């Protein structure tokens, strides 16, 4: 309230936040939380800051779930199984669990630090939605239990897609503060997407869909990789700025 005297503790906290911001730390880490679709997510340097374009990825994923449902998939008596590979703060997995009542969501990450942040965010989801989510640690598909082979209806991923040589060209706020393992995929930038695509057929149920965030300049290469991995219906949808951003590949 504006006519209240600021306490010494509040003043110290605000000063330290200002100092961190002046040192170049992203405002989302300084605040410690950030809005993503319907959620207010805890974020710190253990995880990528969730981006507006990833909100569009979730929108496309939810539309794919509706598309599958309209085609009778999965068959009656079974809830759709959704997997978020590389969940970070949990942005994608937790949004789907919050916005879809009847889904089983598996969220993976190779970073135990990231999974700790995602688990903290799960606690803020409410018991009903939180009961739909499970976290598993490991390398892409290898994190999942074998019984999910052939049973995944929708896989969503925002994998690292920056090429090693591009890191230095990113804004300092990104390159110096966000986890390198969340940004950089390898020499070409397509290594993580390829790992997700190549193993997908073994895990996806018949008729299932893959939705992945890509960099706009990767659209042609990503579509070619999806076709090479055996997907039939392959397209790229734009983000809110009209950039080619979301790979959709249907089995
Ligand atoms: C671009 S971030 C996306 C985070 C979150 N899904 C989002 O959209 O905000 C990529 C995530 O993939 C994870 N990751 C990187 N390599 C991985 C691997 N080999 N297996 C599983 N996850 C990996 C990173 O730790 C990071 O959390």
Tab-separated table of C-alpha atoms and ligand atoms in Angstrom:
chain	number	residue	atom	x	y	z
A	1	UNK	CA	0.000	0.000	0.000
A	2	UNK	CA	1.437	3.320	-1.064
A	3	UNK	CA	1.135	5.173	2.286
A	4	UNK	CA	2.848	2.376	4.274
A	5	UNK	CA	6.463	2.771	5.335
A	6	UNK	CA	8.725	0.232	3.606
A	7	UNK	CA	10.344	-2.170	6.093
A	8	UNK	CA	14.113	-2.521	6.183
A	9	UNK	CA	13.719	-6.167	5.107
A	10	UNK	CA	11.584	-5.274	2.068
A	11	UNK	CA	14.030	-2.532	1.118
A	12	UNK	CA	16.970	-4.990	1.280
A	13	UNK	CA	15.082	-7.503	-0.851
A	14	UNK	CA	14.152	-4.913	-3.469
A	15	UNK	CA	17.731	-3.578	-3.577
A	16	UNK	CA	19.147	-7.045	-4.081
A	17	UNK	CA	16.615	-7.729	-6.863
A	18	UNK	CA	17.554	-4.467	-8.555
A	19	UNK	CA	21.255	-5.307	-8.291
A	20	UNK	CA	20.691	-8.720	-9.858
A	21	UNK	CA	18.712	-7.153	-12.684
A	22	UNK	CA	21.399	-4.487	-13.226
A	23	UNK	CA	23.959	-7.315	-13.447
A	24	UNK	CA	22.003	-8.600	-16.448
A	25	UNK	CA	20.082	-11.474	-14.815
A	26	UNK	CA	16.761	-12.060	-16.645
A	27	UNK	CA	13.784	-10.469	-14.888
A	28	UNK	CA	12.050	-13.878	-14.722
A	29	UNK	CA	14.870	-15.340	-12.563
A	30	UNK	CA	14.987	-12.203	-10.409
A	31	UNK	CA	11.242	-12.423	-9.749
A	32	UNK	CA	11.491	-16.230	-9.323
A	33	UNK	CA	8.305	-16.958	-11.223
A	34	UNK	CA	6.707	-16.320	-14.617
A	35	UNK	CA	3.308	-16.717	-16.252
A	36	UNK	CA	2.793	-19.497	-18.789
A	37	UNK	CA	-0.729	-19.970	-20.189
A	38	UNK	CA	-2.941	-20.548	-17.093
A	39	UNK	CA	0.009	-21.218	-14.752
A	40	UNK	CA	2.353	-19.175	-12.594
A	41	UNK	CA	5.579	-21.202	-12.762
A	42	UNK	CA	8.587	-21.075	-10.459
A	43	UNK	CA	11.666	-20.401	-12.584
A	44	UNK	CA	15.341	-20.145	-11.678
A	45	UNK	CA	18.643	-20.722	-13.507
A	46	UNK	CA	18.128	-24.503	-13.342
A	47	UNK	CA	15.507	-24.229	-16.116
A	48	UNK	CA	14.827	-22.474	-19.399
A	49	UNK	CA	12.483	-19.500	-19.016
A	50	UNK	CA	9.193	-20.582	-20.618
A	51	UNK	CA	8.569	-18.608	-23.827
A	52	UNK	CA	5.389	-17.307	-25.533
A	53	UNK	CA	6.114	-19.471	-28.606
A	54	UNK	CA	5.953	-22.546	-26.369
A	55	UNK	CA	2.458	-21.477	-25.311
A	56	UNK	CA	1.572	-21.917	-28.999
A	57	UNK	CA	3.191	-25.382	-28.961
A	58	UNK	CA	0.779	-26.334	-26.145
A	59	UNK	CA	-2.135	-24.871	-28.137
A	60	UNK	CA	-1.187	-27.034	-31.134
A	61	UNK	CA	-0.761	-30.097	-28.881
A	62	UNK	CA	-4.233	-29.606	-27.369
A	63	UNK	CA	-5.697	-29.252	-30.885
A	64	UNK	CA	-3.966	-32.524	-31.866
A	65	UNK	CA	-5.525	-34.252	-28.845
A	66	UNK	CA	-8.948	-33.037	-30.016
A	67	UNK	CA	-8.146	-34.199	-33.579
A	68	UNK	CA	-7.233	-37.663	-32.251
A	69	UNK	CA	-10.373	-37.786	-30.106
A	70	UNK	CA	-12.527	-36.955	-33.157
A	71	UNK	CA	-11.008	-40.016	-34.845
A	72	UNK	CA	-11.770	-42.313	-31.903
A	73	UNK	CA	-8.185	-42.322	-30.565
A	74	UNK	CA	-7.273	-43.657	-28.153
A	75	UNK	CA	-9.965	-46.365	-28.213
A	76	UNK	CA	-12.787	-46.110	-25.631
A	77	UNK	CA	-11.792	-47.107	-22.101
A	78	UNK	CA	-8.274	-45.696	-22.312
A	79	UNK	CA	-7.126	-42.139	-21.508
A	80	UNK	CA	-4.711	-40.452	-23.939
A	81	UNK	CA	-1.088	-40.930	-22.873
A	82	UNK	CA	0.873	-37.698	-23.385
A	83	UNK	CA	4.669	-37.440	-23.063
A	84	UNK	CA	6.644	-34.180	-22.687
A	85	UNK	CA	10.298	-34.896	-23.491
A	86	UNK	CA	12.667	-32.346	-21.891
A	87	UNK	CA	10.112	-30.793	-19.547
A	88	UNK	CA	12.344	-28.143	-17.889
A	89	UNK	CA	10.086	-26.092	-15.593
A	90	UNK	CA	7.216	-28.441	-16.526
A	91	UNK	CA	5.601	-25.729	-18.657
A	92	UNK	CA	4.236	-28.013	-21.394
A	93	UNK	CA	3.366	-31.085	-19.310
A	94	UNK	CA	1.726	-29.135	-16.499
A	95	UNK	CA	-0.266	-26.934	-18.887
A	96	UNK	CA	-1.665	-29.996	-20.637
A	97	UNK	CA	-2.550	-31.601	-17.285
A	98	UNK	CA	-4.171	-28.351	-16.109
A	99	UNK	CA	-6.164	-27.794	-19.298
A	100	UNK	CA	-7.215	-31.383	-20.119
A	101	UNK	CA	-9.231	-33.360	-17.602
A	102	UNK	CA	-8.729	-36.880	-18.997
A	103	UNK	CA	-5.061	-37.406	-19.804
A	104	UNK	CA	-2.099	-39.287	-18.382
A	105	UNK	CA	1.012	-37.119	-18.675
A	106	UNK	CA	4.625	-38.298	-18.460
A	107	UNK	CA	7.307	-35.603	-18.217
A	108	UNK	CA	11.015	-36.359	-18.640
A	109	UNK	CA	14.306	-34.531	-18.371
A	110	UNK	CA	17.979	-35.491	-18.347
A	111	UNK	CA	18.575	-32.739	-15.779
A	112	UNK	CA	17.695	-33.690	-12.194
A	113	UNK	CA	17.851	-29.988	-11.331
A	114	UNK	CA	15.158	-29.223	-13.901
A	115	UNK	CA	12.979	-32.065	-12.600
A	116	UNK	CA	13.225	-30.594	-9.084
A	117	UNK	CA	11.836	-27.292	-10.399
A	118	UNK	CA	9.108	-29.107	-12.357
A	119	UNK	CA	8.159	-31.075	-9.207
A	120	UNK	CA	7.857	-27.819	-7.243
A	121	UNK	CA	5.592	-26.480	-9.985
A	122	UNK	CA	3.503	-29.658	-9.876
A	123	UNK	CA	2.833	-28.949	-6.202
A	124	UNK	CA	1.172	-25.688	-7.244
A	125	UNK	CA	-1.152	-27.392	-9.710
A	126	UNK	CA	-3.859	-28.676	-7.363
A	127	UNK	CA	-4.349	-32.328	-6.498
A	128	UNK	CA	-6.705	-33.267	-9.342
A	129	UNK	CA	-4.458	-32.048	-12.153
A	130	UNK	CA	-1.255	-33.036	-10.317
A	131	UNK	CA	-2.495	-36.630	-10.085
A	132	UNK	CA	-2.311	-36.836	-13.883
A	133	UNK	CA	1.453	-36.159	-14.078
A	134	UNK	CA	4.500	-38.371	-13.565
A	135	UNK	CA	8.149	-37.317	-13.811
A	136	UNK	CA	10.931	-39.569	-15.016
A	137	UNK	CA	14.645	-38.894	-15.310
A	138	UNK	CA	16.766	-39.875	-18.326
A	139	UNK	CA	17.857	-39.375	-21.900
A	140	UNK	CA	14.872	-38.627	-24.191
A	141	UNK	CA	12.700	-41.752	-24.699
A	142	UNK	CA	15.073	-43.836	-22.570
A	143	UNK	CA	13.588	-42.204	-19.453
A	144	UNK	CA	10.203	-43.876	-19.965
A	145	UNK	CA	9.151	-47.300	-18.656
A	146	UNK	CA	9.179	-49.993	-21.354
A	147	UNK	CA	5.445	-50.648	-20.916
A	148	UNK	CA	4.727	-47.321	-22.648
A	149	UNK	CA	6.239	-48.653	-25.906
A	150	UNK	CA	3.581	-48.432	-28.600
A	151	UNK	CA	1.150	-46.745	-26.189
A	152	UNK	CA	1.980	-43.010	-26.424
A	153	UNK	CA	-0.796	-41.018	-28.122
A	154	UNK	CA	0.876	-37.613	-28.178
A	155	UNK	CA	4.504	-36.652	-27.682
A	156	UNK	CA	5.336	-32.994	-27.236
A	157	UNK	CA	8.845	-31.624	-26.977
A	158	UNK	CA	10.657	-28.325	-26.955
A	159	UNK	CA	14.145	-29.790	-27.326
A	160	UNK	CA	17.331	-27.703	-27.344
A	161	UNK	CA	17.704	-26.442	-30.932
A	162	UNK	CA	20.560	-23.942	-30.942
A	163	UNK	CA	23.694	-24.965	-32.897
A	164	UNK	CA	26.975	-24.792	-30.960
A	165	UNK	CA	28.230	-22.000	-33.221
A	166	UNK	CA	25.083	-19.926	-32.664
A	167	UNK	CA	25.427	-19.695	-28.862
A	168	UNK	CA	27.790	-16.716	-28.921
A	169	UNK	CA	25.328	-14.808	-31.145
A	170	UNK	CA	22.437	-15.118	-28.670
A	171	UNK	CA	21.603	-12.152	-26.408
A	172	UNK	CA	23.805	-12.166	-23.264
A	173	UNK	CA	20.675	-12.482	-21.114
A	174	UNK	CA	20.072	-15.882	-22.711
A	175	UNK	CA	23.605	-17.193	-23.328
A	176	UNK	CA	25.035	-16.205	-19.927
A	177	UNK	CA	22.100	-17.155	-17.701
A	178	UNK	CA	19.949	-19.950	-19.112
A	179	UNK	CA	21.211	-23.568	-18.864
A	180	UNK	CA	23.383	-24.448	-21.866
A	181	UNK	CA	21.944	-27.981	-21.840
A	182	UNK	CA	18.484	-26.493	-22.434
A	183	UNK	CA	19.667	-24.350	-25.339
A	184	UNK	CA	22.370	-26.133	-27.336
A	185	UNK	CA	21.707	-29.383	-29.188
A	186	UNK	CA	25.067	-29.954	-30.888
A	187	UNK	CA	26.992	-28.850	-33.980
A	188	UNK	CA	23.912	-28.531	-36.242
A	189	UNK	CA	21.168	-27.654	-33.727
A	190	UNK	CA	19.045	-30.567	-34.988
A	191	UNK	CA	20.626	-33.363	-32.919
A	192	UNK	CA	18.039	-33.348	-30.104
A	193	UNK	CA	15.071	-33.207	-32.493
A	194	UNK	CA	16.561	-36.129	-34.453
A	195	UNK	CA	16.930	-38.167	-31.254
A	196	UNK	CA	13.260	-37.517	-30.443
A	197	UNK	CA	12.054	-38.233	-34.002
A	198	UNK	CA	14.135	-41.312	-34.714
A	199	UNK	CA	12.940	-43.294	-31.712
A	200	UNK	CA	9.363	-41.997	-31.792
A	201	UNK	CA	7.877	-44.756	-33.993
A	202	UNK	CA	8.776	-47.405	-31.378
A	203	UNK	CA	6.874	-45.526	-28.656
A	204	UNK	CA	3.892	-44.038	-30.475
A	205	UNK	CA	0.527	-45.770	-30.707
A	206	UNK	CA	-0.968	-46.213	-34.194
A	207	UNK	CA	-2.346	-42.846	-35.371
A	208	UNK	CA	-0.410	-40.927	-32.685
A	209	UNK	CA	1.047	-37.445	-33.130
A	210	UNK	CA	4.352	-35.718	-32.439
A	211	UNK	CA	4.466	-31.964	-31.780
A	212	UNK	CA	7.855	-30.250	-31.449
A	213	UNK	CA	9.099	-26.691	-31.184
A	214	UNK	CA	11.740	-25.777	-33.772
A	215	UNK	CA	13.670	-22.691	-34.855
A	216	UNK	CA	12.029	-21.132	-37.933
A	217	UNK	CA	15.117	-21.712	-40.128
A	218	UNK	CA	14.929	-25.459	-39.324
A	219	UNK	CA	11.434	-25.940	-40.833
A	220	UNK	CA	12.504	-27.748	-44.045
A	221	UNK	CA	15.156	-29.912	-42.365
A	222	UNK	CA	12.767	-30.813	-39.521
A	223	UNK	CA	10.035	-31.866	-41.958
A	224	UNK	CA	12.515	-33.966	-43.940
A	225	UNK	CA	13.729	-35.660	-40.728
A	226	UNK	CA	10.136	-36.428	-39.688
A	227	UNK	CA	9.393	-38.011	-43.065
A	228	UNK	CA	12.653	-39.989	-42.913
A	229	UNK	CA	11.603	-41.272	-39.466
A	230	UNK	CA	8.437	-42.702	-41.049
A	231	UNK	CA	5.822	-40.034	-40.289
A	232	UNK	CA	3.191	-39.488	-43.000
A	233	UNK	CA	1.283	-36.278	-42.243
A	234	UNK	CA	4.028	-33.704	-41.630
A	235	UNK	CA	3.512	-29.933	-41.432
A	236	UNK	CA	4.823	-26.852	-39.636
A	237	UNK	CA	2.531	-24.364	-37.892
A	238	UNK	CA	3.429	-20.703	-37.207
A	239	UNK	CA	3.872	-18.984	-33.851
A	240	UNK	CA	2.086	-15.744	-32.919
A	241	UNK	CA	4.640	-13.750	-34.937
A	242	UNK	CA	3.955	-15.856	-38.041
A	243	UNK	CA	7.329	-17.669	-37.870
A	244	UNK	CA	7.517	-21.356	-38.769
A	245	UNK	CA	7.708	-22.786	-35.273
A	246	UNK	CA	5.760	-25.962	-34.509
A	247	UNK	CA	6.472	-29.278	-36.227
A	248	UNK	CA	3.437	-31.588	-36.333
A	249	UNK	CA	3.988	-35.160	-37.495
A	250	UNK	CA	1.316	-37.830	-37.510
A	251	UNK	CA	1.844	-41.571	-37.755
B	1	LIG	C1	14.496	-25.875	-24.575
B	1	LIG	S1	14.392	-26.599	-22.963
B	1	LIG	C2	12.612	-26.788	-22.833
B	1	LIG	C3	12.087	-26.721	-21.429
B	1	LIG	C4	10.559	-26.686	-21.348
B	1	LIG	N1	9.969	-27.856	-21.978
B	1	LIG	C5	10.019	-25.441	-22.005
B	1	LIG	O1	9.465	-25.545	-23.104
B	1	LIG	O2	10.142	-24.369	-21.413
B	1	LIG	C6	14.981	-28.241	-23.285
B	1	LIG	C7	14.928	-29.191	-22.121
B	1	LIG	O3	15.424	-30.451	-22.586
B	1	LIG	C8	16.245	-31.011	-21.592
B	1	LIG	N2	17.177	-31.957	-22.230
B	1	LIG	C9	18.364	-31.699	-22.846
B	1	LIG	N3	18.941	-32.839	-23.275
B	1	LIG	C10	18.099	-33.849	-22.929
B	1	LIG	C11	18.153	-35.258	-23.085
B	1	LIG	N4	19.185	-35.861	-23.685
B	1	LIG	N5	17.120	-35.991	-22.613
B	1	LIG	C12	16.069	-35.384	-21.981
B	1	LIG	N6	15.975	-34.048	-21.797
B	1	LIG	C13	16.973	-33.283	-22.260
B	1	LIG	C14	16.927	-29.830	-20.940
B	1	LIG	O4	17.431	-30.170	-19.647
B	1	LIG	C15	15.799	-28.799	-20.936
B	1	LIG	O5	15.055	-28.857	-19.745
